[in-house]
GROMACS .gro file of C-alpha atoms in nm:
model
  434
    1UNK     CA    1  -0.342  -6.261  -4.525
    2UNK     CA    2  -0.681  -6.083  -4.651
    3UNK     CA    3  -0.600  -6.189  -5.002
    4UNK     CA    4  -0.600  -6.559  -4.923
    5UNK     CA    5  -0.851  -6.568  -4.740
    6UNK     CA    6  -1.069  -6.352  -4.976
    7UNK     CA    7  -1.068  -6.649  -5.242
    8UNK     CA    8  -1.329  -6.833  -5.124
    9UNK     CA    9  -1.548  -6.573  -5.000
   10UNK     CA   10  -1.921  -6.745  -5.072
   11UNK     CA   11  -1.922  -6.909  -4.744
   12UNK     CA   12  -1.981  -6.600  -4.465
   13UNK     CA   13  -1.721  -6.777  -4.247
   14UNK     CA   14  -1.444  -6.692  -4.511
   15UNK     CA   15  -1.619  -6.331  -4.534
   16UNK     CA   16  -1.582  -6.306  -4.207
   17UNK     CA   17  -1.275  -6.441  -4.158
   18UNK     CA   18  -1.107  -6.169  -4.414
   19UNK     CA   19  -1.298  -5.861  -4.287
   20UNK     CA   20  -1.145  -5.963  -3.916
   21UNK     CA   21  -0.817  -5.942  -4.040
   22UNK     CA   22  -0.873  -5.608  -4.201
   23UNK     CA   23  -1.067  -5.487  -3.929
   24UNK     CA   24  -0.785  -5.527  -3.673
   25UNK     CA   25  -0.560  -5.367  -3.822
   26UNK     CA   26  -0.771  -5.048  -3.866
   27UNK     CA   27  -0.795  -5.063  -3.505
   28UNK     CA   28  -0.435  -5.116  -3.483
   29UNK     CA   29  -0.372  -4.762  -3.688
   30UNK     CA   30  -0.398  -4.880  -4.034
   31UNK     CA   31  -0.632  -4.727  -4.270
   32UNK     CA   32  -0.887  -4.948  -4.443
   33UNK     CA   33  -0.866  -4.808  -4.793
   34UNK     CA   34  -0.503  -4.834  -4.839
   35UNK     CA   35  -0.544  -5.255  -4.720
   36UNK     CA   36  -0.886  -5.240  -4.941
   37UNK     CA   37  -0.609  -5.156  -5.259
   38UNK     CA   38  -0.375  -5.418  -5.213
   39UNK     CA   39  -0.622  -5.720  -5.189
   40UNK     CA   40  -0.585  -5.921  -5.487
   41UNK     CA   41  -0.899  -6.178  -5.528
   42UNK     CA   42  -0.962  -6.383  -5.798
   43UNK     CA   43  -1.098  -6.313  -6.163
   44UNK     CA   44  -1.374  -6.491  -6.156
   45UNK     CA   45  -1.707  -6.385  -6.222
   46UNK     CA   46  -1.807  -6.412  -5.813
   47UNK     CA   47  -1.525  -6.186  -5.751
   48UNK     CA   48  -1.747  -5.890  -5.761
   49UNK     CA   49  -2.015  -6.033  -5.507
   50UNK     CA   50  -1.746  -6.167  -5.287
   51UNK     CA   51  -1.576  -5.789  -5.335
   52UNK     CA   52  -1.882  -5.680  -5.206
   53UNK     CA   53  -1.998  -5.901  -4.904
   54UNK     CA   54  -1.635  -5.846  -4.755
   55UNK     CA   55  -1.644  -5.464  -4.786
   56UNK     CA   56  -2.004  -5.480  -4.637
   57UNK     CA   57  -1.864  -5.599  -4.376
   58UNK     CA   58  -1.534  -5.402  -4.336
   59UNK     CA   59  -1.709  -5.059  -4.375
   60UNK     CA   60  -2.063  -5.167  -4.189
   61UNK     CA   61  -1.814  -5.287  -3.870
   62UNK     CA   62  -1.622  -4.996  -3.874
   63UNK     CA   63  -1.947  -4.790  -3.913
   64UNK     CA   64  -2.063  -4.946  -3.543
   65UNK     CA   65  -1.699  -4.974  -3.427
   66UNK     CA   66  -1.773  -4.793  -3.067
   67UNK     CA   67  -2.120  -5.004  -3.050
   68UNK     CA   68  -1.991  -5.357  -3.132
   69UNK     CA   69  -1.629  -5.285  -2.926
   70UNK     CA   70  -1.859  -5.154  -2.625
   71UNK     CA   71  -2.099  -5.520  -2.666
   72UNK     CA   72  -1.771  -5.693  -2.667
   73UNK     CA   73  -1.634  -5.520  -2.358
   74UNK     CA   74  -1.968  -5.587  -2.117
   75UNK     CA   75  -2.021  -5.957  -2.264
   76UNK     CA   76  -1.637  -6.100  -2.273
   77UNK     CA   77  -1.586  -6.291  -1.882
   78UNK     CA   78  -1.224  -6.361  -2.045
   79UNK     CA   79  -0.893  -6.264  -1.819
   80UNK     CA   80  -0.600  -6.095  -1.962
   81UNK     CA   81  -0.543  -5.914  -2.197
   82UNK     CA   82  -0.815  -5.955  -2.556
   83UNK     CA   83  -0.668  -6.093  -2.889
   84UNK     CA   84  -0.712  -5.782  -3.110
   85UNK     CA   85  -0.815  -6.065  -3.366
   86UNK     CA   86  -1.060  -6.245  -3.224
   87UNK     CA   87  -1.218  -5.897  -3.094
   88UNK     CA   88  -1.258  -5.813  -3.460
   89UNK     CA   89  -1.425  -6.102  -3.579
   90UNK     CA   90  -1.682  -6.021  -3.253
   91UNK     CA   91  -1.725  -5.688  -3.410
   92UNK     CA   92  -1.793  -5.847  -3.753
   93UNK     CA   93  -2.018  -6.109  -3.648
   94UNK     CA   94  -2.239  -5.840  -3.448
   95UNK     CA   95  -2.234  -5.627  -3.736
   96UNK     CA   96  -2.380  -5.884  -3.943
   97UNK     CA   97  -2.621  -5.965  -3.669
   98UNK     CA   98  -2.758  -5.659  -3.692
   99UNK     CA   99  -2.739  -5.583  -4.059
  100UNK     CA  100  -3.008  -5.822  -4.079
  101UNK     CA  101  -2.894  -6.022  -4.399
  102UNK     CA  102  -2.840  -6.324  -4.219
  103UNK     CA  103  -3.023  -6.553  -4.012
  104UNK     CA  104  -2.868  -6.524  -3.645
  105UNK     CA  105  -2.791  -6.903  -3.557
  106UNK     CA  106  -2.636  -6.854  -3.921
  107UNK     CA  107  -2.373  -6.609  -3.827
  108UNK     CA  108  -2.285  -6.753  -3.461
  109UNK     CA  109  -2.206  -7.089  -3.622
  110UNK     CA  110  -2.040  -6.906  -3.908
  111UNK     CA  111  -1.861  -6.711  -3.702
  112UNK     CA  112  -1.725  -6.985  -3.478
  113UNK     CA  113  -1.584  -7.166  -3.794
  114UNK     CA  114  -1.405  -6.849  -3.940
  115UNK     CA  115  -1.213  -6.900  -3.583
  116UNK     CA  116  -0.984  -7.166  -3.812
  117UNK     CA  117  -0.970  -6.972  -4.047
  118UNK     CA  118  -0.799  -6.657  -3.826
  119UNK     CA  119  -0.566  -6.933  -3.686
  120UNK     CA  120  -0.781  -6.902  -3.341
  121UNK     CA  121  -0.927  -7.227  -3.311
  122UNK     CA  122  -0.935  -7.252  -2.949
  123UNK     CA  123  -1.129  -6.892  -2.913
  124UNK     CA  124  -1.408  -7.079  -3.082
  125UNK     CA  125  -1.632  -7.134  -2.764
  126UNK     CA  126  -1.591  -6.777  -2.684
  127UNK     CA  127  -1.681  -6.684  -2.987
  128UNK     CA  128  -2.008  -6.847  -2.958
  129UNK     CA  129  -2.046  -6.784  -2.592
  130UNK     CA  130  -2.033  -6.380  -2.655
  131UNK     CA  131  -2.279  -6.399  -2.977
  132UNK     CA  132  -2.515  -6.615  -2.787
  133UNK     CA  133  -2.473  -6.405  -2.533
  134UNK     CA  134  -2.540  -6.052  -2.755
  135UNK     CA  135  -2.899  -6.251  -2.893
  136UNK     CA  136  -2.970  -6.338  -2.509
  137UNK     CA  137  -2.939  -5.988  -2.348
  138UNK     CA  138  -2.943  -5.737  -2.644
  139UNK     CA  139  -3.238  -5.585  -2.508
  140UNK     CA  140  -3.099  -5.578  -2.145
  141UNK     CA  141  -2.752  -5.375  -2.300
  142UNK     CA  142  -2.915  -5.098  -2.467
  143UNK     CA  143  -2.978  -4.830  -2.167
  144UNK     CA  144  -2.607  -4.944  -2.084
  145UNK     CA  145  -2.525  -4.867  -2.476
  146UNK     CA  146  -2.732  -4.523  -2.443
  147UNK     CA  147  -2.560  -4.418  -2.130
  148UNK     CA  148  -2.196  -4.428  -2.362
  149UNK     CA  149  -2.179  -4.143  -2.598
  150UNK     CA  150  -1.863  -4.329  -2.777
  151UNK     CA  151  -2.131  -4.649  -2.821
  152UNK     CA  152  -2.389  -4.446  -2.898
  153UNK     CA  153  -2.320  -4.207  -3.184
  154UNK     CA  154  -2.038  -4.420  -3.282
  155UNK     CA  155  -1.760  -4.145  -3.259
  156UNK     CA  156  -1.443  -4.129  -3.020
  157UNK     CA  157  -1.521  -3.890  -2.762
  158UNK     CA  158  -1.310  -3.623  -2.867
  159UNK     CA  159  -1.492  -3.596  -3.223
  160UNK     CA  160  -1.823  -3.624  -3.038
  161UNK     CA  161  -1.726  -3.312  -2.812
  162UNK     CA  162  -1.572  -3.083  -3.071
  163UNK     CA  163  -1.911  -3.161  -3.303
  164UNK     CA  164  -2.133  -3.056  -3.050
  165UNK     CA  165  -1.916  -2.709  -2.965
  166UNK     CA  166  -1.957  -2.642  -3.378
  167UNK     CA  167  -2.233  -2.737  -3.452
  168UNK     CA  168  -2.474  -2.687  -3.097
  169UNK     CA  169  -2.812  -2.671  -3.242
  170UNK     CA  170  -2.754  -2.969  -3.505
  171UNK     CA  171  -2.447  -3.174  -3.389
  172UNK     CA  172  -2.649  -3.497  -3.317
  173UNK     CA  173  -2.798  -3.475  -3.694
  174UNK     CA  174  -2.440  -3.469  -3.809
  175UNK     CA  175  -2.310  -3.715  -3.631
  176UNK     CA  176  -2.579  -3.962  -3.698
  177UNK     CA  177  -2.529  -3.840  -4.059
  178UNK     CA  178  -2.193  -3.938  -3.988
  179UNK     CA  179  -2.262  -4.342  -3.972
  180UNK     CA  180  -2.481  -4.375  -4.249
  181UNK     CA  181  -2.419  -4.458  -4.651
  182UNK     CA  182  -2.314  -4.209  -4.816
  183UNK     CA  183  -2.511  -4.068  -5.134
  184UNK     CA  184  -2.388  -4.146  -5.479
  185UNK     CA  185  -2.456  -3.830  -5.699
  186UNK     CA  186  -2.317  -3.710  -6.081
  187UNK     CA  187  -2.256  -3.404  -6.205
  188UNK     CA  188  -2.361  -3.332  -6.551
  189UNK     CA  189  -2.135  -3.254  -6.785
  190UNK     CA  190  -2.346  -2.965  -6.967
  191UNK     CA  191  -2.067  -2.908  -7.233
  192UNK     CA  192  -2.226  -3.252  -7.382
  193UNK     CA  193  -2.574  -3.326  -7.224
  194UNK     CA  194  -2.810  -3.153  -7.069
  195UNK     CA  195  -2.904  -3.283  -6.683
  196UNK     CA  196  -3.260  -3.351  -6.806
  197UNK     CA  197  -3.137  -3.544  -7.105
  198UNK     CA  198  -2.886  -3.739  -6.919
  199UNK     CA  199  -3.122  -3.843  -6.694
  200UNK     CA  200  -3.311  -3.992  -6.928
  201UNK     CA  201  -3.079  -4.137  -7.105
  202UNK     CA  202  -2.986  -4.325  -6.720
  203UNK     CA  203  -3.355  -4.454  -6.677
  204UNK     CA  204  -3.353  -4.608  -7.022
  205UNK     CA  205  -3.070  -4.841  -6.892
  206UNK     CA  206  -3.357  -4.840  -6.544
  207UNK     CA  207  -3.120  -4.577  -6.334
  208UNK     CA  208  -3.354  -4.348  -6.157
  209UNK     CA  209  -3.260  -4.061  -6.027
  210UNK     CA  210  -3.345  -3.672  -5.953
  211UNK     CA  211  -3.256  -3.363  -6.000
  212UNK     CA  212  -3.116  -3.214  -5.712
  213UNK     CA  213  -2.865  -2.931  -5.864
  214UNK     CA  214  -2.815  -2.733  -6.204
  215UNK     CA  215  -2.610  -3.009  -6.258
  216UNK     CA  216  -2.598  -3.264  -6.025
  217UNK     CA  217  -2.818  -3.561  -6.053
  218UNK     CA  218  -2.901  -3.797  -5.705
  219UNK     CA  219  -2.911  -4.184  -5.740
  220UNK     CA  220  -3.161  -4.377  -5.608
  221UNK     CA  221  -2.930  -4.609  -5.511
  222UNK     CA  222  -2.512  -4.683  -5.578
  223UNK     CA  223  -2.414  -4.827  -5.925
  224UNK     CA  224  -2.102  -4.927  -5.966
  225UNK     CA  225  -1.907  -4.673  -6.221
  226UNK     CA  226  -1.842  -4.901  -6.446
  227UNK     CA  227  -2.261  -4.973  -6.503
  228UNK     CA  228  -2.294  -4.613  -6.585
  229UNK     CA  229  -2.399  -4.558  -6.940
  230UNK     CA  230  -2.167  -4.239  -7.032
  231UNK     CA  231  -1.950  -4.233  -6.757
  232UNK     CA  232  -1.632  -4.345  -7.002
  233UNK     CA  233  -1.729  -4.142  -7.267
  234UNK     CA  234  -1.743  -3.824  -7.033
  235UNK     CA  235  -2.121  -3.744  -7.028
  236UNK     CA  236  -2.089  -3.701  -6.643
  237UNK     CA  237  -1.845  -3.747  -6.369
  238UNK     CA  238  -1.885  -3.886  -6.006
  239UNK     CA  239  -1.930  -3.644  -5.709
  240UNK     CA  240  -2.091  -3.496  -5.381
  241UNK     CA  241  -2.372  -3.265  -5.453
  242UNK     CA  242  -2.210  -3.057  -5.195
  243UNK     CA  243  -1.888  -3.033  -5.342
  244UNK     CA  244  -2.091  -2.928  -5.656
  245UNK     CA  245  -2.139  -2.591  -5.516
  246UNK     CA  246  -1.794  -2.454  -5.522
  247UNK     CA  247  -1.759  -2.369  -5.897
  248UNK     CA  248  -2.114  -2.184  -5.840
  249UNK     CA  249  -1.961  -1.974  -5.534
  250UNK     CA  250  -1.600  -1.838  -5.797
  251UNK     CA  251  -1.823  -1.629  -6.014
  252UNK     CA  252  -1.608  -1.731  -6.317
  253UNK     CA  253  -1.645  -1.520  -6.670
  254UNK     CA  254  -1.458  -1.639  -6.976
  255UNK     CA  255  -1.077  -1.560  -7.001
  256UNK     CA  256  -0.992  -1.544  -6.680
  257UNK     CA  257  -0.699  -1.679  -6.479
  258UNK     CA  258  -0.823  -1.933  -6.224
  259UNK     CA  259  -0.591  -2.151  -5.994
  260UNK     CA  260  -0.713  -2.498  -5.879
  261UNK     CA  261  -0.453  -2.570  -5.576
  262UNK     CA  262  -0.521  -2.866  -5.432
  263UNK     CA  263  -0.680  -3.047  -5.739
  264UNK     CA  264  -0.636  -3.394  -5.690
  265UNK     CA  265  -0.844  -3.602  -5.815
  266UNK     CA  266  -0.971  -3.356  -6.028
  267UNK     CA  267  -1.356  -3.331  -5.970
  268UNK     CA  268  -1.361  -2.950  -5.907
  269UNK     CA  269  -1.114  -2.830  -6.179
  270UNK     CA  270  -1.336  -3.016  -6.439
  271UNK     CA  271  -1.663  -2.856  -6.283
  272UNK     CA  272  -1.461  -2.505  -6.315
  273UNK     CA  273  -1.444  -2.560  -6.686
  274UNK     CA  274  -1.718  -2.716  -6.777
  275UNK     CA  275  -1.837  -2.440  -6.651
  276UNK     CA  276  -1.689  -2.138  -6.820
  277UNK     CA  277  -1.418  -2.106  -7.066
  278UNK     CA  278  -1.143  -2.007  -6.822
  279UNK     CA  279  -0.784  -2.042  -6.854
  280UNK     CA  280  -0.730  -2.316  -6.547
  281UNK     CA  281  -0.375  -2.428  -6.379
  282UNK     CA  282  -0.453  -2.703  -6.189
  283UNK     CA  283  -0.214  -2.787  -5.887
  284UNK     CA  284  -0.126  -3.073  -5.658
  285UNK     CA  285   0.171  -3.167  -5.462
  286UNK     CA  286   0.179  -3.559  -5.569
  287UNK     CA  287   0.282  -3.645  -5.937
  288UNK     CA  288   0.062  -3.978  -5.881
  289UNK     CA  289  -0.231  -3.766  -5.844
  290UNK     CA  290  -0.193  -3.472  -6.105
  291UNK     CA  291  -0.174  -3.780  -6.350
  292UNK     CA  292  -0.527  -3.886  -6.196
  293UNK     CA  293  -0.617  -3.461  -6.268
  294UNK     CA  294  -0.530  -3.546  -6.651
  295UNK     CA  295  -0.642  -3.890  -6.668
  296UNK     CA  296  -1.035  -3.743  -6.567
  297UNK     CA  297  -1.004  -3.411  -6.709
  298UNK     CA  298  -0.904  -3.613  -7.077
  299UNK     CA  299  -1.224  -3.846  -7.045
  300UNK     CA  300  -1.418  -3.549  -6.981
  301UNK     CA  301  -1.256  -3.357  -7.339
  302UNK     CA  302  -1.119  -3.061  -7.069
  303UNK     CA  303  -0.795  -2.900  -7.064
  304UNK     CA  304  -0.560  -2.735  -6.841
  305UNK     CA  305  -0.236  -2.731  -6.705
  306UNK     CA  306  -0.163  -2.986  -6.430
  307UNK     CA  307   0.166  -2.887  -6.227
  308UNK     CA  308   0.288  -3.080  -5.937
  309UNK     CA  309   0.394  -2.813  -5.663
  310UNK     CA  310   0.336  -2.720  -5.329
  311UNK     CA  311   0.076  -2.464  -5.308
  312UNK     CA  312   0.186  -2.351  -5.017
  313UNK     CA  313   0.514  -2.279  -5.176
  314UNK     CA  314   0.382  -1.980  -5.416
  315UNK     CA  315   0.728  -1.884  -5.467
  316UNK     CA  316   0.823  -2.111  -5.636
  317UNK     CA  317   0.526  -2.237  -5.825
  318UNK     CA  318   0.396  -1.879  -5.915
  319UNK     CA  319   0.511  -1.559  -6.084
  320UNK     CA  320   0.310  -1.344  -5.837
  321UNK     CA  321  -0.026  -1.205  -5.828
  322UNK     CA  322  -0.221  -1.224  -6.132
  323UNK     CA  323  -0.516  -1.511  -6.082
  324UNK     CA  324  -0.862  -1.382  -6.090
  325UNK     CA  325  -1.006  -1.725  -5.930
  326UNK     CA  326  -0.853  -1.904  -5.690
  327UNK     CA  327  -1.000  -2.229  -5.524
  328UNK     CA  328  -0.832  -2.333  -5.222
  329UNK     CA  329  -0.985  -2.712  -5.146
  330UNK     CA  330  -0.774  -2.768  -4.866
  331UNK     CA  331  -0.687  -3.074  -4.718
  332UNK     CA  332  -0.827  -3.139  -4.391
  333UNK     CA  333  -0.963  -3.398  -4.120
  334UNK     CA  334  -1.211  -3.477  -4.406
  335UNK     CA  335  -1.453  -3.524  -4.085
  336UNK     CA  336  -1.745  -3.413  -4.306
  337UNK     CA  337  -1.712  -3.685  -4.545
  338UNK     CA  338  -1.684  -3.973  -4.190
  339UNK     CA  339  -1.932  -4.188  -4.336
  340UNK     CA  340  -1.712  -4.249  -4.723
  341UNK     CA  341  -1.424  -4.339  -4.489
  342UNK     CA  342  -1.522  -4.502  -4.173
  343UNK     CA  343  -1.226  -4.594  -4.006
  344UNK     CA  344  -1.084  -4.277  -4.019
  345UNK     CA  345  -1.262  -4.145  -3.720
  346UNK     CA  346  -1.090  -4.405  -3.517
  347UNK     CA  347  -0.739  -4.334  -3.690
  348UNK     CA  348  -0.794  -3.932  -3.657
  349UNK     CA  349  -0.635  -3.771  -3.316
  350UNK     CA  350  -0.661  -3.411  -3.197
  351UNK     CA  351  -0.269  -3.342  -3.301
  352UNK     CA  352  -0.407  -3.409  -3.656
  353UNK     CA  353  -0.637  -3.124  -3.630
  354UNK     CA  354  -0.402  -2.882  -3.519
  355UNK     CA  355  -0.213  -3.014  -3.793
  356UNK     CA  356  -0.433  -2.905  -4.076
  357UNK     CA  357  -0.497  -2.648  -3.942
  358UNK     CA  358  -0.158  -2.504  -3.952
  359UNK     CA  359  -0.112  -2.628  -4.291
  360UNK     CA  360  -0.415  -2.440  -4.378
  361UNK     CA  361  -0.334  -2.106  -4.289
  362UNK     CA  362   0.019  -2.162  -4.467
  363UNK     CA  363  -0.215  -2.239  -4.769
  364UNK     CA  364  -0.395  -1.926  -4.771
  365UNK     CA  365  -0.137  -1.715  -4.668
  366UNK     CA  366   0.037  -1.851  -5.005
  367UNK     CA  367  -0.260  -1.826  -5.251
  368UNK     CA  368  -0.326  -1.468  -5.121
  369UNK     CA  369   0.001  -1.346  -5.286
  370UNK     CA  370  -0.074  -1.533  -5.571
  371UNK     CA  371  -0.429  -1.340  -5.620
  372UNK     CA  372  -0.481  -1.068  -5.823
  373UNK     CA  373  -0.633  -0.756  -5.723
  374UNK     CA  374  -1.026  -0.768  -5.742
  375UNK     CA  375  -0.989  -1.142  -5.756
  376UNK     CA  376  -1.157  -1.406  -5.530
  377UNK     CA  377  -1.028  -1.650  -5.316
  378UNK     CA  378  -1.266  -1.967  -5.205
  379UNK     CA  379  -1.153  -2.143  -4.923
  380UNK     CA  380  -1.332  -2.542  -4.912
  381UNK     CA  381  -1.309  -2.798  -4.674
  382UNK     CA  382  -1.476  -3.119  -4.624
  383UNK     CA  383  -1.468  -3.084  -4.214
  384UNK     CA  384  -1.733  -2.997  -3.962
  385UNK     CA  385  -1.457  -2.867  -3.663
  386UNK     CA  386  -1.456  -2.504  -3.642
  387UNK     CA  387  -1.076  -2.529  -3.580
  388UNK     CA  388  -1.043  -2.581  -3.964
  389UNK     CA  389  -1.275  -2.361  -4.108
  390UNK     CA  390  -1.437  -2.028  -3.902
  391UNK     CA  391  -1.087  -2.023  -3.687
  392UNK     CA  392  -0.878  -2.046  -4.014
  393UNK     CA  393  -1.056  -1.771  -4.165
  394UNK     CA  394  -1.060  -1.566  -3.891
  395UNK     CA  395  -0.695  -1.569  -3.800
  396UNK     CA  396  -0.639  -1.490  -4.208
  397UNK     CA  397  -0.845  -1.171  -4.136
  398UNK     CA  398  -0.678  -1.050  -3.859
  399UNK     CA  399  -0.353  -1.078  -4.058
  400UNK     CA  400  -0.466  -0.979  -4.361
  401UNK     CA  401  -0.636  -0.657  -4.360
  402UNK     CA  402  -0.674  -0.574  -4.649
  403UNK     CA  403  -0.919  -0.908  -4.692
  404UNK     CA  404  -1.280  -0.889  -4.780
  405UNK     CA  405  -1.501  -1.143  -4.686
  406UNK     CA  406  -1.777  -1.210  -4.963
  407UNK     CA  407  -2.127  -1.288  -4.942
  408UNK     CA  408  -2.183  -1.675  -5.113
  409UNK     CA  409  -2.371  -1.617  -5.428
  410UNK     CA  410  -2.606  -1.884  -5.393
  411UNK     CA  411  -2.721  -1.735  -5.047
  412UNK     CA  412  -2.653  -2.004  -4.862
  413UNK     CA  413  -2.477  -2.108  -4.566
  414UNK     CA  414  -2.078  -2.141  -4.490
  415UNK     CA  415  -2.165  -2.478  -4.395
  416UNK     CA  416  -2.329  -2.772  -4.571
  417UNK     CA  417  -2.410  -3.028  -4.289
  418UNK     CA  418  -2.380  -3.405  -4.421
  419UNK     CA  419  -2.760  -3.524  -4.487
  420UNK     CA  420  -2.918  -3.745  -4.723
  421UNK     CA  421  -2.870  -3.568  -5.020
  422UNK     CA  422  -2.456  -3.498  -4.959
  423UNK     CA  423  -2.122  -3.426  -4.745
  424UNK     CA  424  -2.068  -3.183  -4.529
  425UNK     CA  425  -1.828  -2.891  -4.604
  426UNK     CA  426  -1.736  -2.543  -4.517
  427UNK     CA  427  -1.715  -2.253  -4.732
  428UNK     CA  428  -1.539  -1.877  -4.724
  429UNK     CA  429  -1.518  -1.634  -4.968
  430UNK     CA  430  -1.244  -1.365  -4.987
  431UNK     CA  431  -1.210  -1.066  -5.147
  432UNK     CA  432  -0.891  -0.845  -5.230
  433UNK     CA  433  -0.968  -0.531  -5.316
  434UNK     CA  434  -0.842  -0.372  -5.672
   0.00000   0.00000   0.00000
């Protein structure tokens, strides 16, 4: 189990031993963060390094999952059928190959020696015979690695093809995009601090960062929360510059009605109110995650009320039309956000898409009843397939026609492609007339 082996993490056979584990069974269909939860390692004060090497090496594998699994495939000579085990520590050991944080000769012998710990003791010359084998003809593999779009651009081939019909002029950028690290930024919170002031305050405790928002302020690098001067105190929360431009696009004025329907974990609704003095019901169909909605809306000194319902359900959760605002963040393949959760590309099928999608247009179709006349509707997803976004809206339309489709108020595009600065996302205003 991950947890045992995750005691003793200093020594990178250990590290690697535990990220195999996890590893497979991402590429046996179960997500990483959910196992990433339930590992238990010790209190000790190396716990946080040891935290930190093994999810290097969980998320950077899964990162080059259709690389490393394509190496694997044209160095293994081995008959039958592979041990999904032993494959993963391959995949970790090239990852940390070419991570460059460890000597080579370093991670082959390390890598043989985590074969004990994995229970695969006798895959221990193979082991070494496909690393040794990677350092010997890397150079020779790469036009064979650049002739596999899966290997190269490190998506399944489905993704890969629906990314390029979306996005024709720009779909490599997002899919390299896609297998980088993410950006951490903040958003302000402007009822306490100003952004200038709070990002002084952060380079006094030597956190640089700049200005990339009204509000939203880019790291130069990660920092765990918890090393955030006036994170706890609610100075600022965590979260995407791009995701920072949906209260902008509601138009809110004080005293209006405004509906947060998919709220969960809360980053939005808190935006909405810190930045006007609205009247906000925030929704979300788990109870475990409207508590999260409280939990970060009371750090922040916000209020609203947090009901667990079905959105799509407006019968039951709402007494007809009457919100002026209505932000519909609706869940989704989350493709524009690949690079937080890398093994979801490899856990994602088509039938999923189709899937939100569906549950989409039931969303809308909902919310619309629940929108007053003259109000706005903003429909926000965090995917780059057109199936989710342009197709949703434009089935709504044709059913709808009574629907007006709203210029953004920033002037910007429907879509924010993932870059450097933040996640990609999709955005649609609607309009019913009064």
């Amino acid at each position: 189990m991950p947890s045992r082996l995750a005691r003793a993490l200093a020594p990178l056979a250990e590290a690697l031993a535990a990220a195999a584990v996890l590893v497979a069974r991402v590429a046996a269909g179960r997500s990483l963060s959910a196992q990433w939860e339930r590992i238990a390692l010790d209190g000790t004060e190396s716990a946080p390094a040891a935290r930190g090497a093994l999810a290097d090496l969980c998320y950077g594998t899964l990162r080059r999952y259709g690389r490393s699994r394509a190496i694997v495939a044209a160095l293994s000579r081995r008959a039958g059928a592979a041990d999904p085990l032993v494959e993963a520590l391959l995949w970790c050991a090239l990852y940390a190959i070419d991570s460059g944080r460890y000597a080579d000769y370093t991670v082959v012998d390390q890598a043989a020696r985590a074969c004990a710990s994995i229970q695969r003791l006798g895959a221990k010359g193979y082991v070494n015979a496909v690393l040794r084998g990677y350092l010997r003809m890397g150079p020779a593999l790469a036009a064979r690695l650049a002739a596999d779009p899966v290997a190269k651009f490190q998506h399944p081939d489905w993704w890969i093809e629906r990314v390029r019909a979306a996005h024709p002029a720009q779909w490599q950028q997002v899919l390299t995009a896609g297998n980088t690290h993410p950006p951490m930024c903040l958003r302000v919170n402007t009822r306490r601090i100003s952004a200038d002031a709070c990002a002084a305050q952060l380079a006094a405790d030597g956190i640089r960062t700049r200005c990339i928002g009204p509000s939203a302020l880019l790291l130069e690098k990660p920092v765990p929360v918890d090393r955030l001067p006036g994170f706890a105190s609610g100075l600022f929360s965590v979260q995407d510059a791009g995701a920072q431009r949906a209260a902008g696009l509601l138009d809110l004025h004080a005293g209006q009605l405004v509906l947060d329907a998919c709220a969960a974990p809360g980053g939005k609704s808190a935006h909405i109110l810190e930045s006007a003095d609205v009247s906000l019901t925030a929704l979300d169909i788990d109870a475990a995650r409207c508590a999260e909605v409280s939990r970060n809306l009371a750090r922040l000194g916000l209020a609203a009320a947090v009901r667990v319902a079905d959105c799509s359900s407006a019968d039951v959760w709402s007494n007809g039309p009457g919100y002026d605002r209505i932000l519909a963040d609706v869940p989704c393949s989350a493709s524009g956000v690949a690079r937080r959760h890398p093994d979801m590309k490899w856990l994602r099928r088509v039938a999923d898409i189709e899937a939100f999608a569906r549950r989409q247009a039931l969303i809308v179709d909902a919310l619309w009843r629940a929108l007053a006349a003259g109000g706005k509707l903003l429909y926000v997803t965090c995917s780059v397939f057109a199936e989710e976004n342009e197709a949703v809206i434009d089935a709504f339309a044709a059913r709808a026609p009574d629907v007006r489709r709203a210029r953004l108020a920033d002037g910007g595009p429907a879509h924010l492609l993932p870059c450097a600065e933040h996640d990609g996302f999709y955005f649609a205003l609607l309009e019913k007339p009064a």
